[in-house]
Amino acid sequence: MAIILGIESSCDETAVALVTTQRQIIAERIASQTEAHAPYGGVVPEIAARAHAEKLAPMIADVMAEAGLDLADLDAVAATAGPGLIGGVMVGLVSAKALAMAADKPLLAINHLEGHALSPRLADARLQFPYALLLVSGGHCQILQVDGVGKYRRLATTIDDALGEAFDKSAKILGLGYPGGPALEQLALTGDARAVPLPRPLLKSKEPHFSFAGLKSAVLRAKESGEHQNADIAASFQHAAIDCLLDRLALSLDRCASLPALVVAGGVAANTAIRSALEGFAAKRNMAFSAPPMALCTDNAAMIAWAGAERFITGQSDPLDVSARPRWPLDPDAEPVRGAGAKA
Ligand code: KG4
Ligand code: ZN
């Protein structure tokens, strides 16, 4: 059994975790910066980087102390090396390099998206490759075929906003604050999903890509019309988003070899309505369904340590001069899509 220290600092969560190759989370810490960014309605990169620089080292000391471990007890050090806000990524990656050097242990520079992509395997030991992955977060909205560690084939992506971004922007329009995804989901529980006619962008289109910018604009128009309750707009938005997800997933899966399991990961995977819609969809297609527990959906360090563990087991490591990458697609061979905001 090997013990991996994982560090996550690519957005607005500073997180540290110790995870074993036996899927045990020995200790973890997570510090959210939500309050620091809330007055600005979104993440401010400079504030994020400064907060990571202040919080990270004491949090590493804390998890090591809680686990009763010394640097010498670690088998490898893993940190997010991208994609993300580059100042924050550099804080985490440079810290990991220093620790790996001091401990004389391998460094693993982790793609944050690979952390999300493999997170269901940390929670579910039965989940084998290959599987279909719906990766839905604040910065990404993709369908991938996961064939193994480091083997990803992108089947679909968004041509504009990510789904989490659409949740956050719609929540802001409804006055729900930032980050809005969880608040919008709560409000939707009390609304009528059929009350507000909203578009389903790209539904039935021939390429399986996503688009959410038009849906968000329709939410703005519905709000400004003054004709609808916020809860009805929230419920109708969520319903429209789910229709888009299922339609695009069906097309993506029809276009590739049959896959035994459907997996959802990323922050939006914490949404209960989306999880249950996906579970029903998978059941109809005779696919197993797997979703990580809520705490592993939104950004965390256990998933980074676990991606490190998966790569460590296969004998991989990275040199100490590895670069931090603001953009880092999981499938470098995927064609850029027209209209795509350059997200990865
Ligand atoms: O994976 P994550 O923590 O950070 C990124 O890598 O982007 O995802 C954060 C995103 C935010 O847009 C947030 O609003 C969304 O996930 N999110 C949700 C829910 N919980 C988090 N969206 C919808 N429903 C939720 N319950
Ligand atoms: Zn993330």
Short mmCIF file of C-alpha atoms and ligand atoms in Angstrom, two decimals:
data_model
loop_
_atom_site.label_atom_id
_atom_site.label_comp_id
_atom_site.label_asym_id
_atom_site.label_seq_id
_atom_site.Cartn_x
_atom_site.Cartn_y
_atom_site.Cartn_z
CA MET A 1 0.00 0.00 0.00
CA ALA A 2 1.29 3.49 -0.90
CA ILE A 3 0.37 6.85 0.68
CA ILE A 4 -0.05 9.87 -1.58
CA LEU A 5 -0.28 13.50 -0.46
CA GLY A 6 -2.61 15.49 -2.75
CA ILE A 7 -2.87 19.28 -3.15
CA GLU A 8 -5.64 21.21 -4.96
CA SER A 9 -5.46 24.97 -5.59
CA SER A 10 -6.72 25.57 -9.13
CA CYS A 11 -9.76 27.70 -8.30
CA ASP A 12 -11.27 28.90 -5.02
CA GLU A 13 -10.78 25.89 -2.75
CA THR A 14 -7.47 25.24 -1.01
CA ALA A 15 -7.42 21.52 -0.26
CA VAL A 16 -5.00 18.89 1.05
CA ALA A 17 -5.56 15.14 1.48
CA LEU A 18 -3.70 11.95 2.27
CA VAL A 19 -5.05 8.98 0.30
CA THR A 20 -3.82 5.40 0.03
CA THR A 21 -3.72 3.18 -3.04
CA GLN A 22 -6.29 1.08 -1.08
CA ARG A 23 -8.85 3.94 -1.47
CA GLN A 24 -8.57 5.13 2.12
CA ILE A 25 -8.77 8.87 2.80
CA ILE A 26 -6.49 9.08 5.86
CA ALA A 27 -6.90 12.82 6.51
CA GLU A 28 -8.09 15.86 4.58
CA ARG A 29 -8.63 19.61 4.88
CA ILE A 30 -10.54 21.96 2.65
CA ALA A 31 -10.71 25.75 2.96
CA SER A 32 -13.23 27.52 0.78
CA GLN A 33 -12.67 31.14 -0.27
CA THR A 34 -16.34 31.73 -1.10
CA GLU A 35 -16.66 34.65 1.31
CA ALA A 36 -13.59 36.44 -0.05
CA HIS A 37 -14.96 36.33 -3.61
CA ALA A 38 -18.67 36.79 -2.89
CA PRO A 39 -18.62 40.63 -3.04
CA TYR A 40 -17.29 40.37 -6.63
CA GLY A 41 -19.85 37.79 -7.83
CA GLY A 42 -17.14 35.43 -9.04
CA VAL A 43 -13.60 34.23 -8.36
CA VAL A 44 -10.94 36.98 -8.43
CA PRO A 45 -7.66 35.26 -9.50
CA GLU A 46 -5.33 37.51 -7.47
CA ILE A 47 -7.35 37.10 -4.27
CA ALA A 48 -7.48 33.33 -4.86
CA ALA A 49 -3.71 33.00 -5.35
CA ARG A 50 -2.94 35.03 -2.23
CA ALA A 51 -5.34 32.96 -0.13
CA HIS A 52 -3.82 29.68 -1.37
CA ALA A 53 -0.33 31.02 -0.50
CA GLU A 54 -1.46 31.84 3.04
CA LYS A 55 -3.47 28.73 3.82
CA LEU A 56 -1.75 25.85 2.08
CA ALA A 57 1.37 25.24 4.20
CA PRO A 58 -0.44 25.18 7.57
CA MET A 59 -3.08 22.85 6.08
CA ILE A 60 -0.38 20.43 4.90
CA ALA A 61 1.13 20.51 8.39
CA ASP A 62 -2.34 19.81 9.85
CA VAL A 63 -3.12 16.73 7.75
CA MET A 64 0.34 15.29 8.34
CA ALA A 65 -0.05 15.83 12.11
CA GLU A 66 -3.57 14.34 12.14
CA ALA A 67 -2.33 11.25 10.31
CA GLY A 68 0.80 11.06 12.52
CA LEU A 69 3.01 10.90 9.44
CA ASP A 70 6.39 12.36 8.50
CA LEU A 71 7.51 13.30 5.02
CA ALA A 72 9.48 10.06 4.93
CA ASP A 73 6.20 8.09 5.23
CA LEU A 74 4.87 9.48 1.94
CA ASP A 75 5.26 7.49 -1.25
CA ALA A 76 4.55 10.38 -3.64
CA VAL A 77 3.35 13.99 -3.73
CA ALA A 78 0.58 14.97 -6.16
CA ALA A 79 -0.71 18.45 -7.01
CA THR A 80 -3.01 19.97 -9.58
CA ALA A 81 -0.81 21.40 -12.36
CA GLY A 82 -3.72 22.75 -14.46
CA PRO A 83 -6.08 23.68 -15.98
CA GLY A 84 -7.12 26.54 -13.74
CA LEU A 85 -6.23 30.00 -12.47
CA ILE A 86 -2.50 30.02 -12.99
CA GLY A 87 -1.49 31.91 -9.80
CA GLY A 88 -3.25 29.39 -7.59
CA VAL A 89 -2.03 26.40 -9.59
CA MET A 90 1.56 27.62 -9.20
CA VAL A 91 1.20 27.92 -5.41
CA GLY A 92 0.08 24.28 -5.13
CA LEU A 93 2.47 22.87 -7.70
CA VAL A 94 5.56 24.63 -6.31
CA SER A 95 4.65 23.50 -2.79
CA ALA A 96 4.38 19.91 -4.05
CA LYS A 97 7.74 20.19 -5.81
CA ALA A 98 9.41 21.43 -2.62
CA LEU A 99 7.88 18.58 -0.58
CA ALA A 100 8.77 15.94 -3.18
CA MET A 101 12.33 17.25 -3.29
CA ALA A 102 12.66 17.38 0.52
CA ALA A 103 11.20 13.87 0.90
CA ASP A 104 13.05 12.54 -2.15
CA LYS A 105 9.78 11.06 -3.42
CA PRO A 106 8.18 11.18 -6.88
CA LEU A 107 6.14 14.20 -7.96
CA LEU A 108 2.83 13.73 -9.78
CA ALA A 109 1.58 16.78 -11.70
CA ILE A 110 -2.14 16.11 -12.00
CA ASN A 111 -4.62 17.39 -14.56
CA HIS A 112 -7.50 18.72 -12.44
CA LEU A 113 -9.97 17.24 -14.95
CA GLU A 114 -8.32 13.84 -14.54
CA GLY A 115 -8.90 14.25 -10.80
CA HIS A 116 -12.64 14.65 -11.48
CA ALA A 117 -12.61 11.90 -14.13
CA LEU A 118 -11.09 9.27 -11.82
CA SER A 119 -12.85 10.41 -8.61
CA PRO A 120 -15.69 7.86 -9.01
CA ARG A 121 -13.09 5.07 -8.84
CA LEU A 122 -11.90 6.32 -5.44
CA ALA A 123 -15.41 5.84 -4.04
CA ASP A 124 -16.40 2.78 -6.07
CA ALA A 125 -13.84 -0.04 -6.19
CA ARG A 126 -16.02 -1.99 -8.64
CA LEU A 127 -15.92 0.70 -11.31
CA GLN A 128 -13.70 -0.65 -14.08
CA PHE A 129 -12.50 0.95 -17.33
CA PRO A 130 -13.90 1.75 -19.84
CA TYR A 131 -16.79 4.05 -18.86
CA ALA A 132 -18.69 7.01 -20.24
CA LEU A 133 -18.07 10.15 -18.21
CA LEU A 134 -20.22 13.26 -18.00
CA LEU A 135 -17.85 15.88 -16.56
CA VAL A 136 -19.87 18.90 -15.45
CA SER A 137 -18.23 21.66 -13.41
CA GLY A 138 -17.90 25.43 -13.25
CA GLY A 139 -15.36 25.50 -16.06
CA HIS A 140 -16.11 22.36 -18.07
CA CYS A 141 -18.95 20.47 -19.66
CA GLN A 142 -17.79 17.40 -21.54
CA ILE A 143 -18.70 13.83 -22.35
CA LEU A 144 -15.67 11.56 -22.42
CA GLN A 145 -14.92 7.93 -23.06
CA VAL A 146 -12.51 6.91 -20.29
CA ASP A 147 -10.47 3.92 -21.45
CA GLY A 148 -7.87 3.98 -18.67
CA VAL A 149 -5.60 6.24 -16.65
CA GLY A 150 -4.49 8.97 -19.07
CA LYS A 151 -6.67 7.56 -21.87
CA TYR A 152 -9.52 9.93 -22.60
CA ARG A 153 -11.53 10.44 -25.78
CA ARG A 154 -13.69 13.52 -25.87
CA LEU A 155 -17.11 12.81 -27.37
CA ALA A 156 -18.69 16.22 -26.74
CA THR A 157 -17.98 19.61 -25.20
CA THR A 158 -19.69 22.97 -24.79
CA ILE A 159 -19.50 25.58 -27.51
CA ASP A 160 -20.00 28.39 -24.96
CA ASP A 161 -20.76 28.20 -21.22
CA ALA A 162 -20.09 25.25 -18.94
CA LEU A 163 -23.15 23.91 -17.12
CA GLY A 164 -21.93 25.06 -13.69
CA GLU A 165 -21.32 28.51 -15.18
CA ALA A 166 -24.92 28.55 -16.49
CA PHE A 167 -26.18 27.56 -13.01
CA ASP A 168 -24.06 30.31 -11.41
CA LYS A 169 -25.09 33.01 -13.91
CA SER A 170 -28.77 32.06 -13.71
CA ALA A 171 -28.57 32.05 -9.91
CA LYS A 172 -27.03 35.52 -10.01
CA ILE A 173 -29.90 36.76 -12.23
CA LEU A 174 -32.32 35.36 -9.63
CA GLY A 175 -30.44 37.16 -6.84
CA LEU A 176 -29.14 33.96 -5.23
CA GLY A 177 -25.49 35.02 -4.74
CA TYR A 178 -22.31 33.14 -5.61
CA PRO A 179 -21.70 30.23 -6.12
CA GLY A 180 -25.27 29.77 -7.18
CA GLY A 181 -25.56 26.12 -8.22
CA PRO A 182 -26.57 24.67 -4.84
CA ALA A 183 -28.87 27.65 -4.08
CA LEU A 184 -30.61 27.35 -7.45
CA GLU A 185 -31.14 23.63 -6.88
CA GLN A 186 -32.77 24.35 -3.50
CA LEU A 187 -35.04 27.02 -4.95
CA ALA A 188 -36.04 24.73 -7.85
CA LEU A 189 -37.47 22.24 -5.34
CA THR A 190 -40.35 24.63 -4.64
CA GLY A 191 -41.01 25.65 -8.27
CA ASP A 192 -42.99 24.33 -11.24
CA ALA A 193 -40.61 23.06 -13.94
CA ARG A 194 -43.27 23.56 -16.65
CA ALA A 195 -44.21 27.11 -15.71
CA VAL A 196 -41.63 29.00 -17.78
CA PRO A 197 -41.02 28.10 -21.44
CA LEU A 198 -37.22 28.03 -21.84
CA PRO A 199 -35.16 26.90 -24.86
CA ARG A 200 -33.17 23.66 -25.07
CA PRO A 201 -30.14 24.88 -27.07
CA LEU A 202 -28.82 22.41 -29.68
CA LEU A 203 -31.46 19.79 -28.80
CA LYS A 204 -31.56 17.19 -31.60
CA SER A 205 -28.64 18.85 -33.40
CA LYS A 206 -26.39 16.42 -35.32
CA GLU A 207 -23.20 17.03 -33.36
CA PRO A 208 -23.42 16.04 -29.69
CA HIS A 209 -22.05 19.32 -28.29
CA PHE A 210 -23.63 21.49 -25.60
CA SER A 211 -24.62 25.14 -25.51
CA PHE A 212 -25.95 26.91 -22.43
CA ALA A 213 -25.46 30.63 -23.17
CA GLY A 214 -28.92 30.95 -24.79
CA LEU A 215 -30.59 29.22 -21.86
CA LYS A 216 -29.01 31.68 -19.44
CA SER A 217 -30.14 34.63 -21.61
CA ALA A 218 -33.68 33.21 -21.63
CA VAL A 219 -33.55 33.08 -17.82
CA LEU A 220 -32.63 36.78 -17.86
CA ARG A 221 -35.58 37.60 -20.16
CA ALA A 222 -37.97 35.56 -18.00
CA LYS A 223 -36.79 37.40 -14.90
CA GLU A 224 -37.01 40.82 -16.55
CA SER A 225 -40.53 40.14 -17.84
CA GLY A 226 -41.71 40.22 -14.23
CA GLU A 227 -44.26 37.51 -15.10
CA HIS A 228 -42.71 34.58 -13.25
CA GLN A 229 -41.84 33.46 -9.73
CA ASN A 230 -38.11 32.93 -9.14
CA ALA A 231 -38.74 29.34 -8.01
CA ASP A 232 -40.56 28.54 -11.27
CA ILE A 233 -37.71 30.03 -13.32
CA ALA A 234 -35.18 27.99 -11.30
CA ALA A 235 -37.15 24.74 -11.73
CA SER A 236 -37.71 25.38 -15.45
CA PHE A 237 -34.01 26.16 -15.95
CA GLN A 238 -32.96 22.93 -14.25
CA HIS A 239 -35.50 20.94 -16.26
CA ALA A 240 -34.25 22.44 -19.55
CA ALA A 241 -30.63 21.75 -18.57
CA ILE A 242 -31.45 18.10 -17.80
CA ASP A 243 -33.24 17.70 -21.17
CA CYS A 244 -30.10 19.01 -22.90
CA LEU A 245 -27.80 16.69 -20.91
CA LEU A 246 -29.82 13.56 -21.70
CA ASP A 247 -30.26 14.40 -25.40
CA ARG A 248 -26.56 15.12 -25.90
CA LEU A 249 -25.54 12.04 -23.90
CA ALA A 250 -27.81 9.78 -25.96
CA LEU A 251 -26.27 11.03 -29.20
CA SER A 252 -22.69 10.73 -27.89
CA LEU A 253 -23.26 7.19 -26.66
CA ASP A 254 -24.97 6.16 -29.91
CA ARG A 255 -21.87 7.26 -31.78
CA CYS A 256 -19.29 5.19 -29.86
CA ALA A 257 -18.82 1.53 -28.96
CA SER A 258 -21.18 0.40 -26.22
CA LEU A 259 -19.86 1.28 -22.76
CA PRO A 260 -20.87 -0.68 -19.62
CA ALA A 261 -21.18 2.26 -17.21
CA LEU A 262 -22.19 5.90 -17.08
CA VAL A 263 -20.35 8.05 -14.56
CA VAL A 264 -20.93 11.67 -13.58
CA ALA A 265 -18.27 13.86 -11.95
CA GLY A 266 -17.48 17.54 -11.27
CA GLY A 267 -19.23 20.12 -9.09
CA VAL A 268 -22.60 19.94 -10.88
CA ALA A 269 -22.65 16.19 -10.16
CA ALA A 270 -23.63 17.25 -6.63
CA ASN A 271 -27.07 18.16 -8.03
CA THR A 272 -29.60 15.57 -6.88
CA ALA A 273 -32.09 16.16 -9.72
CA ILE A 274 -29.33 15.72 -12.31
CA ARG A 275 -28.01 12.59 -10.58
CA SER A 276 -31.40 10.93 -10.53
CA ALA A 277 -32.15 11.86 -14.17
CA LEU A 278 -28.82 10.31 -15.17
CA GLU A 279 -29.49 7.21 -13.10
CA GLY A 280 -32.81 6.69 -14.92
CA PHE A 281 -31.16 7.32 -18.28
CA ALA A 282 -28.44 4.74 -17.54
CA ALA A 283 -30.98 2.15 -16.38
CA LYS A 284 -32.92 2.49 -19.67
CA ARG A 285 -29.72 1.84 -21.61
CA ASN A 286 -28.72 -1.09 -19.39
CA MET A 287 -25.67 0.77 -18.15
CA ALA A 288 -24.40 0.73 -14.58
CA PHE A 289 -24.44 4.19 -12.99
CA SER A 290 -21.85 5.65 -10.65
CA ALA A 291 -21.60 9.06 -9.02
CA PRO A 292 -19.08 9.98 -6.34
CA PRO A 293 -20.35 11.07 -2.91
CA MET A 294 -21.17 14.83 -2.80
CA ALA A 295 -17.91 15.80 -1.08
CA LEU A 296 -15.92 14.24 -3.93
CA CYS A 297 -17.93 16.08 -6.62
CA THR A 298 -16.90 19.66 -5.93
CA ASP A 299 -13.21 20.54 -5.90
CA ASN A 300 -11.25 18.59 -3.30
CA ALA A 301 -7.75 17.19 -2.78
CA ALA A 302 -8.71 13.54 -2.25
CA MET A 303 -9.48 13.26 -5.97
CA ILE A 304 -6.08 14.78 -6.82
CA ALA A 305 -4.29 12.39 -4.44
CA TRP A 306 -6.31 9.51 -5.93
CA ALA A 307 -5.42 10.47 -9.52
CA GLY A 308 -1.84 10.55 -8.21
CA ALA A 309 -2.32 7.06 -6.74
CA GLU A 310 -3.67 5.72 -10.05
CA ARG A 311 -0.67 7.14 -11.90
CA PHE A 312 1.79 6.03 -9.19
CA ILE A 313 0.50 2.44 -9.45
CA THR A 314 1.22 2.49 -13.17
CA GLY A 315 4.78 3.68 -12.49
CA GLN A 316 4.40 7.26 -13.69
CA SER A 317 5.94 10.43 -12.24
CA ASP A 318 6.82 13.93 -13.42
CA PRO A 319 10.11 15.88 -13.46
CA LEU A 320 10.65 18.73 -10.97
CA ASP A 321 10.65 21.27 -13.82
CA VAL A 322 7.12 20.36 -14.98
CA SER A 323 5.09 23.48 -15.87
CA ALA A 324 1.81 24.78 -14.49
CA ARG A 325 -0.74 24.90 -17.34
CA PRO A 326 -3.68 27.31 -17.47
CA ARG A 327 -5.17 25.15 -20.26
CA TRP A 328 -4.80 21.40 -20.44
CA PRO A 329 -7.34 19.33 -22.37
CA LEU A 330 -7.84 15.71 -21.28
CA ASP A 331 -8.01 14.65 -24.93
CA PRO A 332 -5.34 16.64 -26.81
CA ASP A 333 -6.49 15.13 -30.13
CA ALA A 334 -10.04 16.46 -29.86
CA GLU A 335 -10.93 18.89 -32.63
CA PRO A 336 -11.61 22.45 -31.46
CA VAL A 337 -15.35 23.14 -31.85
CA ARG A 338 -16.68 26.20 -33.62
CA GLY A 339 -17.84 28.86 -31.19
CA ALA A 340 -16.07 27.21 -28.27
CA GLY A 341 -14.95 29.55 -25.54
CA ALA A 342 -11.38 28.34 -24.98
CA LYS A 343 -11.93 26.60 -21.67
CA ALA A 344 -9.35 23.84 -21.67
O1 KG4 B 1 -15.87 21.10 -9.82
P1 KG4 B 1 -16.12 22.42 -9.15
O2 KG4 B 1 -16.11 22.48 -7.66
O3 KG4 B 1 -15.13 23.51 -9.67
C1 KG4 B 1 -14.67 23.54 -10.99
O4 KG4 B 1 -13.69 22.79 -11.28
O5 KG4 B 1 -15.30 24.26 -11.78
O6 KG4 B 1 -17.54 22.91 -9.71
C2 KG4 B 1 -18.12 24.10 -9.24
C3 KG4 B 1 -19.42 24.30 -9.98
C4 KG4 B 1 -20.04 25.67 -9.71
O7 KG4 B 1 -20.47 26.21 -10.94
C5 KG4 B 1 -21.22 25.33 -8.81
O8 KG4 B 1 -22.29 26.25 -8.90
C6 KG4 B 1 -21.61 23.97 -9.34
O9 KG4 B 1 -20.39 23.32 -9.57
N1 KG4 B 1 -22.42 23.22 -8.37
C7 KG4 B 1 -23.72 22.90 -8.58
C8 KG4 B 1 -24.16 22.25 -7.40
N2 KG4 B 1 -23.11 22.20 -6.52
C9 KG4 B 1 -22.05 22.81 -7.14
N3 KG4 B 1 -24.52 23.10 -9.63
C10 KG4 B 1 -25.79 22.64 -9.54
N4 KG4 B 1 -26.29 22.03 -8.45
C11 KG4 B 1 -25.52 21.81 -7.36
N5 KG4 B 1 -26.01 21.20 -6.28
ZN ZN B 2 -13.20 21.12 -10.55
#
